[in-house]
Amino acid sequence: MNIAIINGPNINLLGIREKEIYGTCAYVDLLNKYDEWAKNLGIEIKAFQSNVEGEIVNFIQEAYFDKFDGIVINPAAYTHTSIAILDALKATNIPTIEVHISNVNEREDFRKFSYIKEYCIKSIVGKGIEGYRIALEEMKKYLEETKWVI
Ligand code: DQA
């Protein structure tokens, strides 16, 4: 089972940016956690981060041709603006879970709307970086139950 973990703009600055909102774990340390969580769950992961919308669209398309089973994505600010990312997810039809580190529902109004939410099987919000672990676990469960992927 192969899951792509995609992060959008400024997630590479975790540990530096607004620590009171996003916590103190640096992005490199998050990458190590992904590996540890994947090992514990017995799944393969590939992590990707970009500050560029089109690169995220390209990566989603590649995930289709590389036959990824699932996507865990935090599009960051593009959550609230990007029809292109929504369209890429719809076009490739890969099961997707949305993650937000902070509780976007309790912040500014412009963060309350997510373009990709309608497509995602779940949205995990406000659980800090643990949200990614929960998303991997949920995705594994979903794929085992619905698609018979092991
Ligand atoms: C975020 C929330 C977004 O509103 C924001 O633009 C981000 C990160 C989160 O993980 O909480 O960059 O997606």
Tab-separated table of C-alpha atoms and ligand atoms in Angstrom:
chain	number	residue	atom	x	y	z
A	1	MET	CA	0.000	0.000	0.000
A	2	ASN	CA	1.471	3.250	-1.261
A	3	ILE	CA	0.359	6.620	0.139
A	4	ALA	CA	1.528	10.057	-1.051
A	5	ILE	CA	1.749	12.794	1.583
A	6	ILE	CA	1.517	16.225	-0.008
A	7	ASN	CA	2.103	19.546	1.742
A	8	GLY	CA	1.542	23.002	0.303
A	9	PRO	CA	3.128	26.428	0.798
A	10	ASN	CA	5.041	27.332	3.966
A	11	ILE	CA	4.699	23.865	5.499
A	12	ASN	CA	8.473	23.584	4.904
A	13	LEU	CA	8.768	26.376	7.520
A	14	LEU	CA	7.204	24.303	10.317
A	15	GLY	CA	9.187	24.905	13.493
A	16	ILE	CA	9.880	28.487	12.353
A	17	ARG	CA	6.457	29.864	11.348
A	18	GLU	CA	3.852	30.930	13.931
A	19	LYS	CA	4.839	28.303	16.491
A	20	GLU	CA	1.869	29.162	18.703
A	21	ILE	CA	-0.393	27.990	15.853
A	22	TYR	CA	1.620	25.269	14.097
A	23	GLY	CA	3.845	23.974	16.925
A	24	THR	CA	7.588	23.552	17.231
A	25	CYS	CA	8.232	20.410	15.188
A	26	ALA	CA	10.440	21.267	12.192
A	27	TYR	CA	9.525	19.986	8.718
A	28	VAL	CA	12.593	17.689	8.589
A	29	ASP	CA	11.507	16.162	11.893
A	30	LEU	CA	7.984	15.717	10.536
A	31	LEU	CA	9.484	13.810	7.586
A	32	ASN	CA	11.180	11.443	10.056
A	33	LYS	CA	7.880	10.971	11.851
A	34	TYR	CA	6.188	10.085	8.548
A	35	ASP	CA	8.801	7.334	8.062
A	36	GLU	CA	8.326	6.040	11.607
A	37	TRP	CA	4.507	6.040	11.315
A	38	ALA	CA	4.648	4.344	7.911
A	39	LYS	CA	6.942	1.641	9.283
A	40	ASN	CA	4.599	1.028	12.234
A	41	LEU	CA	1.598	0.796	9.908
A	42	GLY	CA	3.427	-1.384	7.372
A	43	ILE	CA	2.796	0.987	4.467
A	44	GLU	CA	4.951	2.786	1.893
A	45	ILE	CA	4.871	6.584	1.792
A	46	LYS	CA	6.302	9.307	-0.426
A	47	ALA	CA	6.380	12.850	0.974
A	48	PHE	CA	6.270	15.930	-1.255
A	49	GLN	CA	6.150	19.642	-0.406
A	50	SER	CA	5.909	22.620	-2.712
A	51	ASN	CA	5.211	26.316	-2.455
A	52	VAL	CA	4.000	26.274	-6.074
A	53	GLU	CA	0.404	25.355	-6.949
A	54	GLY	CA	1.210	23.856	-10.373
A	55	GLU	CA	3.896	21.613	-8.893
A	56	ILE	CA	1.294	20.185	-6.517
A	57	VAL	CA	-1.031	19.553	-9.490
A	58	ASN	CA	1.859	17.860	-11.341
A	59	PHE	CA	2.633	15.675	-8.330
A	60	ILE	CA	-1.011	14.558	-8.012
A	61	GLN	CA	-0.994	13.606	-11.712
A	62	GLU	CA	2.282	11.680	-11.241
A	63	ALA	CA	0.764	9.896	-8.228
A	64	TYR	CA	-1.911	8.591	-10.608
A	65	PHE	CA	0.563	7.286	-13.179
A	66	ASP	CA	2.758	5.846	-10.397
A	67	LYS	CA	-0.347	4.020	-9.103
A	68	PHE	CA	-0.487	5.443	-5.594
A	69	ASP	CA	-3.361	3.979	-3.570
A	70	GLY	CA	-4.115	7.056	-1.476
A	71	ILE	CA	-3.233	10.685	-0.855
A	72	VAL	CA	-2.931	12.588	2.433
A	73	ILE	CA	-2.810	16.287	1.624
A	74	ASN	CA	-2.455	19.576	3.449
A	75	PRO	CA	-2.713	22.140	0.637
A	76	ALA	CA	-2.070	24.910	3.246
A	77	ALA	CA	-3.209	28.303	1.891
A	78	TYR	CA	-4.190	26.700	-1.462
A	79	THR	CA	-6.934	24.903	0.482
A	80	HIS	CA	-8.886	28.121	0.387
A	81	THR	CA	-8.111	29.169	-3.202
A	82	SER	CA	-7.241	26.264	-5.486
A	83	ILE	CA	-9.771	24.848	-7.906
A	84	ALA	CA	-6.780	23.391	-9.810
A	85	ILE	CA	-5.858	21.113	-6.900
A	86	LEU	CA	-9.505	20.035	-6.493
A	87	ASP	CA	-9.699	19.293	-10.237
A	88	ALA	CA	-6.448	17.273	-10.155
A	89	LEU	CA	-7.824	15.146	-7.302
A	90	LYS	CA	-11.121	14.634	-9.122
A	91	ALA	CA	-9.358	13.849	-12.395
A	92	THR	CA	-7.096	11.202	-10.906
A	93	ASN	CA	-9.754	9.868	-8.528
A	94	ILE	CA	-7.282	8.727	-5.849
A	95	PRO	CA	-8.861	8.400	-2.359
A	96	THR	CA	-7.762	11.466	-0.394
A	97	ILE	CA	-7.771	12.660	3.218
A	98	GLU	CA	-7.310	16.346	3.988
A	99	VAL	CA	-5.206	17.430	6.990
A	100	HIS	CA	-4.900	20.815	8.667
A	101	ILE	CA	-2.524	21.227	11.573
A	102	SER	CA	-4.459	24.128	13.065
A	103	ASN	CA	-8.182	24.303	13.694
A	104	VAL	CA	-9.138	26.209	10.553
A	105	ASN	CA	-12.760	26.322	11.714
A	106	GLU	CA	-11.853	28.516	14.662
A	107	ARG	CA	-9.611	30.985	12.834
A	108	GLU	CA	-10.291	33.724	10.269
A	109	ASP	CA	-13.422	33.265	8.136
A	110	PHE	CA	-11.362	32.860	4.944
A	111	ARG	CA	-9.829	29.653	6.373
A	112	LYS	CA	-13.221	28.025	6.963
A	113	PHE	CA	-13.795	27.121	3.317
A	114	SER	CA	-11.882	24.271	1.690
A	115	TYR	CA	-12.202	23.625	-2.056
A	116	ILE	CA	-11.026	20.010	-1.693
A	117	LYS	CA	-13.275	19.093	1.237
A	118	GLU	CA	-16.156	17.970	-1.030
A	119	TYR	CA	-13.798	15.460	-2.678
A	120	CYS	CA	-12.030	14.133	0.445
A	121	ILE	CA	-13.202	11.055	2.319
A	122	LYS	CA	-12.256	12.772	5.598
A	123	SER	CA	-10.873	16.063	6.889
A	124	ILE	CA	-8.666	15.976	9.975
A	125	VAL	CA	-8.398	19.414	11.488
A	126	GLY	CA	-6.743	20.954	14.545
A	127	LYS	CA	-4.903	17.871	15.805
A	128	GLY	CA	-1.427	19.335	15.236
A	129	ILE	CA	1.067	17.161	13.376
A	130	GLU	CA	-0.610	14.083	14.902
A	131	GLY	CA	-3.267	14.771	12.266
A	132	TYR	CA	-0.983	13.249	9.622
A	133	ARG	CA	-0.585	10.042	11.677
A	134	ILE	CA	-4.334	9.808	12.130
A	135	ALA	CA	-4.818	10.396	8.386
A	136	LEU	CA	-2.370	7.603	7.467
A	137	GLU	CA	-4.129	5.233	9.865
A	138	GLU	CA	-7.583	6.178	8.508
A	139	MET	CA	-6.402	5.858	4.914
A	140	LYS	CA	-4.956	2.404	5.570
A	141	LYS	CA	-8.255	1.321	7.137
A	142	TYR	CA	-10.273	2.786	4.261
A	143	LEU	CA	-8.174	1.120	1.574
A	144	GLU	CA	-8.252	-2.254	3.314
A	145	GLU	CA	-12.020	-2.091	3.768
A	146	THR	CA	-13.085	-0.653	0.440
A	147	LYS	CA	-10.456	-1.440	-2.142
A	148	TRP	CA	-8.906	-4.642	-0.870
A	149	VAL	CA	-5.466	-3.104	-1.039
A	150	ILE	CA	-3.016	-4.647	1.435
B	1	DQA	C1	-3.082	25.075	7.313
B	1	DQA	C2	-4.173	26.130	7.514
B	1	DQA	C3	-4.179	27.115	6.340
B	1	DQA	O1	-5.212	28.068	6.511
B	1	DQA	C4	-2.867	27.842	6.265
B	1	DQA	O2	-2.832	28.684	5.148
B	1	DQA	C5	-1.682	26.930	6.286
B	1	DQA	C6	-1.723	25.719	7.096
B	1	DQA	C7	-2.972	24.142	8.536
B	1	DQA	O3	-2.317	23.106	8.383
B	1	DQA	O4	-3.489	24.430	9.616
B	1	DQA	O5	-0.647	27.243	5.698
B	1	DQA	O6	-3.422	24.270	6.205
